[in-house]
Amino acid sequence: MIGLSTITFDLDGARIFSGDRNAELKNRKADRRISRTATLDGGVMIADLGFADGDRTITAIELDATQEAVNFAQYLVENYSLINVTTDDGAYEVAPESYVVDDGKLTLTLWVNRKISD
């Protein structure tokens, strides 16, 4: 399950997405900020700039989405630049980037701004 809420008070600004367990496990994916460059001597140079939560994307899914759930996702995307999201591995401040409904499955894409829990 993934909980979503607006940062400022909004009577209609909170909801829990029951989600899909496989999709929630994919939310735990993280990458380091690294790059590899070929050098003239035939080797490589690797630049490692570390890890940042802000590089992550969280996906909230509602498998049999009601019209109310779709309206909520649309409301967030159209009206909020940042919201709070809680997942199994913590709480995050995120930007609601987009939503899509496909054959009754609602997918809300959230770009992480920062982690707000330890």
Tab-separated table of N, CA and C in Angstrom:
chain	number	residue	atom	x	y	z
A	1	MET	N	0.838	-1.182	0.000
A	1	MET	CA	0.000	0.000	0.000
A	1	MET	C	0.883	1.245	0.000
A	2	ILE	N	0.379	2.262	-0.631
A	2	ILE	CA	1.070	3.542	-0.690
A	2	ILE	C	0.090	4.629	-0.255
A	3	GLY	N	0.515	5.441	0.696
A	3	GLY	CA	-0.306	6.544	1.163
A	3	GLY	C	0.122	7.846	0.510
A	4	LEU	N	-0.846	8.628	0.067
A	4	LEU	CA	-0.575	9.919	-0.556
A	4	LEU	C	-1.340	10.997	0.194
A	5	SER	N	-0.682	12.135	0.410
A	5	SER	CA	-1.379	13.251	1.054
A	5	SER	C	-0.754	14.566	0.624
A	6	THR	N	-1.578	15.585	0.600
A	6	THR	CA	-1.065	16.912	0.295
A	6	THR	C	-0.273	17.424	1.497
A	7	ILE	N	0.639	18.326	1.250
A	7	ILE	CA	1.461	18.873	2.325
A	7	ILE	C	0.655	19.874	3.143
A	8	THR	N	-0.104	20.696	2.462
A	8	THR	CA	-0.997	21.634	3.140
A	8	THR	C	-2.362	20.974	3.318
A	9	PHE	N	-3.141	21.461	4.279
A	9	PHE	CA	-4.445	20.865	4.539
A	9	PHE	C	-5.336	20.963	3.313
A	10	ASP	N	-5.933	19.837	2.979
A	10	ASP	CA	-6.898	19.753	1.877
A	10	ASP	C	-7.870	18.649	2.259
A	11	LEU	N	-9.136	18.996	2.394
A	11	LEU	CA	-10.142	18.039	2.813
A	11	LEU	C	-10.165	16.795	1.927
A	12	ASP	N	-9.875	16.972	0.633
A	12	ASP	CA	-9.867	15.852	-0.311
A	12	ASP	C	-8.445	15.443	-0.687
A	13	GLY	N	-7.458	15.732	0.164
A	13	GLY	CA	-6.061	15.575	-0.222
A	13	GLY	C	-5.336	14.357	0.312
A	14	ALA	N	-6.041	13.299	0.700
A	14	ALA	CA	-5.345	12.104	1.185
A	14	ALA	C	-6.053	10.847	0.691
A	15	ARG	N	-5.247	9.822	0.389
A	15	ARG	CA	-5.812	8.567	-0.117
A	15	ARG	C	-4.758	7.475	0.012
A	16	ILE	N	-5.212	6.254	0.177
A	16	ILE	CA	-4.324	5.095	0.186
A	16	ILE	C	-4.595	4.280	-1.074
A	17	PHE	N	-3.549	3.984	-1.822
A	17	PHE	CA	-3.657	3.130	-3.000
A	17	PHE	C	-3.302	1.712	-2.567
A	18	SER	N	-4.213	0.766	-2.797
A	18	SER	CA	-3.970	-0.620	-2.393
A	18	SER	C	-2.847	-1.232	-3.201
A	19	GLY	N	-2.743	-0.840	-4.448
A	19	GLY	CA	-1.593	-1.174	-5.268
A	19	GLY	C	-1.416	-2.619	-5.659
A	20	ASP	N	-0.247	-2.852	-6.169
A	20	ASP	CA	0.182	-4.137	-6.682
A	20	ASP	C	1.528	-4.433	-6.023
A	21	ARG	N	1.630	-5.545	-5.298
A	21	ARG	CA	2.850	-5.844	-4.532
A	21	ARG	C	4.096	-5.872	-5.419
A	22	ASN	N	3.993	-6.414	-6.634
A	22	ASN	CA	5.149	-6.456	-7.539
A	22	ASN	C	5.598	-5.052	-7.923
A	23	ALA	N	4.644	-4.168	-8.163
A	23	ALA	CA	4.990	-2.787	-8.512
A	23	ALA	C	5.636	-2.086	-7.320
A	24	GLU	N	5.162	-2.366	-6.120
A	24	GLU	CA	5.736	-1.744	-4.926
A	24	GLU	C	7.175	-2.189	-4.712
A	25	LEU	N	7.475	-3.425	-5.039
A	25	LEU	CA	8.854	-3.898	-4.922
A	25	LEU	C	9.751	-3.195	-5.933
A	26	LYS	N	9.211	-2.891	-7.116
A	26	LYS	CA	9.989	-2.158	-8.117
A	26	LYS	C	10.290	-0.735	-7.655
A	27	ASN	N	9.459	-0.182	-6.766
A	27	ASN	CA	9.706	1.157	-6.233
A	27	ASN	C	10.973	1.212	-5.404
A	28	ARG	N	11.471	0.084	-4.970
A	28	ARG	CA	12.680	0.042	-4.152
A	28	ARG	C	13.944	0.115	-5.000
A	29	LYS	N	13.832	0.271	-6.289
A	29	LYS	CA	14.976	0.376	-7.179
A	29	LYS	C	15.672	1.724	-6.965
A	30	ALA	N	17.002	1.688	-6.975
A	30	ALA	CA	17.774	2.918	-6.829
A	30	ALA	C	19.070	2.791	-7.623
A	31	ASP	N	19.530	3.883	-8.142
A	31	ASP	CA	20.770	3.922	-8.918
A	31	ASP	C	21.713	4.966	-8.336
A	32	ARG	N	23.014	4.722	-8.521
A	32	ARG	CA	24.016	5.710	-8.154
A	32	ARG	C	24.214	6.659	-9.332
A	33	ARG	N	24.719	7.832	-9.052
A	33	ARG	CA	25.063	8.805	-10.097
A	33	ARG	C	26.481	8.515	-10.572
A	34	ILE	N	26.569	7.614	-11.540
A	34	ILE	CA	27.879	7.259	-12.076
A	34	ILE	C	27.876	7.385	-13.587
A	35	SER	N	29.060	7.611	-14.127
A	35	SER	CA	29.209	7.640	-15.583
A	35	SER	C	30.541	6.989	-15.940
A	36	ARG	N	30.608	6.453	-17.136
A	36	ARG	CA	31.823	5.792	-17.622
A	36	ARG	C	32.233	6.439	-18.932
A	37	THR	N	33.508	6.770	-19.031
A	37	THR	CA	34.043	7.417	-20.224
A	37	THR	C	35.252	6.632	-20.713
A	38	ALA	N	35.276	6.338	-21.996
A	38	ALA	CA	36.432	5.650	-22.582
A	38	ALA	C	37.612	6.622	-22.642
A	39	THR	N	38.798	6.095	-22.330
A	39	THR	CA	40.010	6.919	-22.383
A	39	THR	C	40.830	6.553	-23.617
A	40	LEU	N	41.732	7.432	-24.013
A	40	LEU	CA	42.532	7.219	-25.220
A	40	LEU	C	43.477	6.019	-25.106
A	41	ASP	N	43.847	5.632	-23.896
A	41	ASP	CA	44.770	4.503	-23.723
A	41	ASP	C	44.059	3.152	-23.732
A	42	GLY	N	42.768	3.131	-24.040
A	42	GLY	CA	42.012	1.885	-24.124
A	42	GLY	C	41.327	1.502	-22.822
A	43	GLY	N	41.500	2.288	-21.781
A	43	GLY	CA	40.848	2.021	-20.506
A	43	GLY	C	39.560	2.815	-20.361
A	44	VAL	N	39.145	2.960	-19.133
A	44	VAL	CA	37.951	3.740	-18.836
A	44	VAL	C	38.183	4.595	-17.599
A	45	MET	N	37.388	5.643	-17.489
A	45	MET	CA	37.359	6.447	-16.276
A	45	MET	C	35.924	6.412	-15.762
A	46	ILE	N	35.762	6.052	-14.506
A	46	ILE	CA	34.430	6.014	-13.908
A	46	ILE	C	34.327	7.146	-12.905
A	47	ALA	N	33.306	7.981	-13.081
A	47	ALA	CA	33.026	9.073	-12.141
A	47	ALA	C	31.842	8.661	-11.290
A	48	ASP	N	32.035	8.628	-9.977
A	48	ASP	CA	30.992	8.225	-9.050
A	48	ASP	C	30.620	9.421	-8.186
A	49	LEU	N	29.409	9.938	-8.396
A	49	LEU	CA	28.942	11.109	-7.655
A	49	LEU	C	27.957	10.741	-6.554
A	50	GLY	N	27.889	9.442	-6.214
A	50	GLY	CA	27.094	9.019	-5.076
A	50	GLY	C	25.645	8.688	-5.391
A	51	PHE	N	24.850	8.651	-4.330
A	51	PHE	CA	23.438	8.291	-4.403
A	51	PHE	C	22.594	9.460	-3.936
A	52	ALA	N	21.455	9.664	-4.578
A	52	ALA	CA	20.503	10.697	-4.165
A	52	ALA	C	19.088	10.151	-4.303
A	53	ASP	N	18.291	10.293	-3.229
A	53	ASP	CA	16.892	9.854	-3.291
A	53	ASP	C	16.130	10.567	-4.397
A	54	GLY	N	16.551	11.794	-4.720
A	54	GLY	CA	15.867	12.576	-5.744
A	54	GLY	C	15.940	11.989	-7.141
A	55	ASP	N	16.762	10.999	-7.352
A	55	ASP	CA	16.842	10.337	-8.662
A	55	ASP	C	15.801	9.240	-8.813
A	56	ARG	N	15.057	8.951	-7.756
A	56	ARG	CA	14.102	7.857	-7.778
A	56	ARG	C	12.744	8.289	-8.331
A	57	THR	N	12.003	7.299	-8.825
A	57	THR	CA	10.620	7.474	-9.255
A	57	THR	C	9.776	6.438	-8.526
A	58	ILE	N	8.688	6.886	-7.932
A	58	ILE	CA	7.760	5.979	-7.243
A	58	ILE	C	6.490	5.883	-8.081
A	59	THR	N	5.995	4.670	-8.218
A	59	THR	CA	4.763	4.437	-8.970
A	59	THR	C	3.693	3.930	-8.013
A	60	ALA	N	2.570	4.645	-7.956
A	60	ALA	CA	1.417	4.220	-7.154
A	60	ALA	C	0.386	3.634	-8.111
A	61	ILE	N	-0.078	2.431	-7.800
A	61	ILE	CA	-0.987	1.726	-8.710
A	61	ILE	C	-2.265	1.345	-7.977
A	62	GLU	N	-3.368	1.522	-8.654
A	62	GLU	CA	-4.683	1.054	-8.193
A	62	GLU	C	-5.200	0.135	-9.299
A	63	LEU	N	-5.295	-1.177	-9.005
A	63	LEU	CA	-5.616	-2.150	-10.056
A	63	LEU	C	-7.027	-1.997	-10.615
A	64	ASP	N	-8.023	-1.943	-9.769
A	64	ASP	CA	-9.405	-1.760	-10.222
A	64	ASP	C	-9.850	-0.378	-9.788
A	65	ALA	N	-9.339	0.625	-10.473
A	65	ALA	CA	-9.540	2.013	-10.060
A	65	ALA	C	-10.988	2.448	-10.215
A	66	THR	N	-11.475	3.074	-9.161
A	66	THR	CA	-12.800	3.686	-9.217
A	66	THR	C	-12.675	5.061	-9.862
A	67	GLN	N	-13.781	5.632	-10.244
A	67	GLN	CA	-13.758	6.988	-10.803
A	67	GLN	C	-13.236	7.971	-9.767
A	68	GLU	N	-13.536	7.722	-8.497
A	68	GLU	CA	-13.051	8.578	-7.414
A	68	GLU	C	-11.515	8.565	-7.338
A	69	ALA	N	-10.906	7.393	-7.508
A	69	ALA	CA	-9.443	7.281	-7.485
A	69	ALA	C	-8.817	8.011	-8.671
A	70	VAL	N	-9.429	7.874	-9.834
A	70	VAL	CA	-8.938	8.565	-11.027
A	70	VAL	C	-9.057	10.076	-10.837
A	71	ASN	N	-10.177	10.523	-10.308
A	71	ASN	CA	-10.368	11.958	-10.057
A	71	ASN	C	-9.336	12.481	-9.068
A	72	PHE	N	-8.995	11.676	-8.050
A	72	PHE	CA	-7.996	12.065	-7.067
A	72	PHE	C	-6.628	12.232	-7.731
A	73	ALA	N	-6.231	11.268	-8.552
A	73	ALA	CA	-4.948	11.345	-9.259
A	73	ALA	C	-4.908	12.571	-10.171
A	74	GLN	N	-5.976	12.811	-10.894
A	74	GLN	CA	-6.055	13.980	-11.774
A	74	GLN	C	-5.951	15.265	-10.957
A	75	TYR	N	-6.625	15.318	-9.833
A	75	TYR	CA	-6.605	16.485	-8.951
A	75	TYR	C	-5.186	16.783	-8.467
A	76	LEU	N	-4.461	15.741	-8.047
A	76	LEU	CA	-3.088	15.937	-7.579
A	76	LEU	C	-2.179	16.457	-8.683
A	77	VAL	N	-2.250	15.827	-9.852
A	77	VAL	CA	-1.380	16.222	-10.971
A	77	VAL	C	-1.670	17.646	-11.422
A	78	GLU	N	-2.921	18.025	-11.441
A	78	GLU	CA	-3.291	19.357	-11.938
A	78	GLU	C	-3.100	20.474	-10.918
A	79	ASN	N	-3.095	20.158	-9.609
A	79	ASN	CA	-3.127	21.220	-8.608
A	79	ASN	C	-1.955	21.283	-7.638
A	80	TYR	N	-1.103	20.260	-7.594
A	80	TYR	CA	-0.040	20.248	-6.598
A	80	TYR	C	1.326	20.014	-7.238
A	81	SER	N	2.290	20.846	-6.847
A	81	SER	CA	3.652	20.641	-7.332
A	81	SER	C	4.393	19.640	-6.447
A	82	LEU	N	4.054	19.564	-5.165
A	82	LEU	CA	4.670	18.614	-4.240
A	82	LEU	C	3.613	18.038	-3.299
A	83	ILE	N	3.727	16.741	-3.010
A	83	ILE	CA	2.869	16.060	-2.050
A	83	ILE	C	3.744	15.126	-1.210
A	84	ASN	N	3.171	14.525	-0.178
A	84	ASN	CA	3.873	13.530	0.622
A	84	ASN	C	3.389	12.136	0.249
A	85	VAL	N	4.334	11.183	0.253
A	85	VAL	CA	4.010	9.797	-0.045
A	85	VAL	C	4.699	8.917	0.981
A	86	THR	N	3.983	7.908	1.475
A	86	THR	CA	4.586	6.927	2.367
A	86	THR	C	4.550	5.559	1.705
A	87	THR	N	5.671	4.855	1.796
A	87	THR	CA	5.809	3.515	1.243
A	87	THR	C	6.387	2.616	2.318
A	88	ASP	N	6.626	1.356	1.983
A	88	ASP	CA	7.223	0.416	2.934
A	88	ASP	C	8.592	0.876	3.428
A	89	ASP	N	9.333	1.586	2.593
A	89	ASP	CA	10.697	1.956	2.962
A	89	ASP	C	10.858	3.413	3.391
A	90	GLY	N	9.772	4.146	3.585
A	90	GLY	CA	9.908	5.493	4.114
A	90	GLY	C	8.878	6.474	3.603
A	91	ALA	N	9.084	7.724	4.014
A	91	ALA	CA	8.213	8.828	3.596
A	91	ALA	C	9.011	9.768	2.706
A	92	TYR	N	8.353	10.272	1.675
A	92	TYR	CA	9.025	11.095	0.682
A	92	TYR	C	8.183	12.311	0.328
A	93	GLU	N	8.861	13.370	-0.057
A	93	GLU	CA	8.223	14.519	-0.682
A	93	GLU	C	8.404	14.305	-2.181
A	94	VAL	N	7.301	14.295	-2.926
A	94	VAL	CA	7.352	13.948	-4.347
A	94	VAL	C	6.568	14.954	-5.184
A	95	ALA	N	6.892	14.969	-6.467
A	95	ALA	CA	6.135	15.751	-7.440
A	95	ALA	C	5.246	14.781	-8.221
A	96	PRO	N	3.925	14.998	-8.227
A	96	PRO	CA	3.051	14.123	-9.024
A	96	PRO	C	3.229	14.436	-10.505
A	97	GLU	N	4.007	13.605	-11.198
A	97	GLU	CA	4.401	13.873	-12.582
A	97	GLU	C	3.279	13.588	-13.581
A	98	SER	N	2.621	12.433	-13.445
A	98	SER	CA	1.574	12.084	-14.411
A	98	SER	C	0.709	10.952	-13.867
A	99	TYR	N	-0.427	10.759	-14.513
A	99	TYR	CA	-1.268	9.592	-14.220
A	99	TYR	C	-1.801	9.062	-15.536
A	100	VAL	N	-2.102	7.774	-15.559
A	100	VAL	CA	-2.686	7.152	-16.746
A	100	VAL	C	-3.620	6.037	-16.287
A	101	VAL	N	-4.714	5.873	-17.016
A	101	VAL	CA	-5.654	4.787	-16.750
A	101	VAL	C	-5.658	3.886	-17.972
A	102	ASP	N	-5.398	2.596	-17.746
A	102	ASP	CA	-5.353	1.636	-18.836
A	102	ASP	C	-6.117	0.384	-18.410
A	103	ASP	N	-7.247	0.148	-19.040
A	103	ASP	CA	-8.071	-1.033	-18.771
A	103	ASP	C	-8.394	-1.178	-17.280
A	104	GLY	N	-8.751	-0.050	-16.655
A	104	GLY	CA	-9.138	-0.050	-15.255
A	104	GLY	C	-7.996	0.067	-14.269
A	105	LYS	N	-6.763	0.032	-14.747
A	105	LYS	CA	-5.581	0.137	-13.887
A	105	LYS	C	-5.073	1.578	-13.903
A	106	LEU	N	-5.064	2.195	-12.732
A	106	LEU	CA	-4.589	3.573	-12.571
A	106	LEU	C	-3.135	3.547	-12.135
A	107	THR	N	-2.288	4.266	-12.865
A	107	THR	CA	-0.872	4.374	-12.521
A	107	THR	C	-0.534	5.842	-12.334
A	108	LEU	N	-0.058	6.188	-11.140
A	108	LEU	CA	0.335	7.555	-10.800
A	108	LEU	C	1.855	7.563	-10.647
A	109	THR	N	2.538	8.370	-11.457
A	109	THR	CA	3.992	8.447	-11.435
A	109	THR	C	4.423	9.638	-10.596
A	110	LEU	N	5.309	9.378	-9.647
A	110	LEU	CA	5.739	10.381	-8.673
A	110	LEU	C	7.258	10.510	-8.687
A	111	TRP	N	7.759	11.713	-8.896
A	111	TRP	CA	9.205	11.957	-8.899
A	111	TRP	C	9.618	12.398	-7.506
A	112	VAL	N	10.562	11.692	-6.919
A	112	VAL	CA	11.009	11.993	-5.556
A	112	VAL	C	11.820	13.288	-5.537
A	113	ASN	N	11.455	14.184	-4.620
A	113	ASN	CA	12.222	15.401	-4.377
A	113	ASN	C	13.233	15.150	-3.267
A	114	ARG	N	12.750	14.542	-2.165
A	114	ARG	CA	13.644	14.206	-1.050
A	114	ARG	C	12.960	13.212	-0.125
A	115	LYS	N	13.761	12.499	0.637
A	115	LYS	CA	13.234	11.583	1.645
A	115	LYS	C	13.031	12.377	2.924
A	116	ILE	N	11.864	12.211	3.560
A	116	ILE	CA	11.568	12.983	4.769
A	116	ILE	C	11.531	12.119	6.015
A	117	SER	N	11.906	10.844	5.879
A	117	SER	CA	12.017	9.952	7.036
A	117	SER	C	13.412	9.354	7.048
A	118	ASP	N	13.785	8.830	8.192
A	118	ASP	CA	15.108	8.172	8.291
A	118	ASP	C	15.031	6.714	7.989
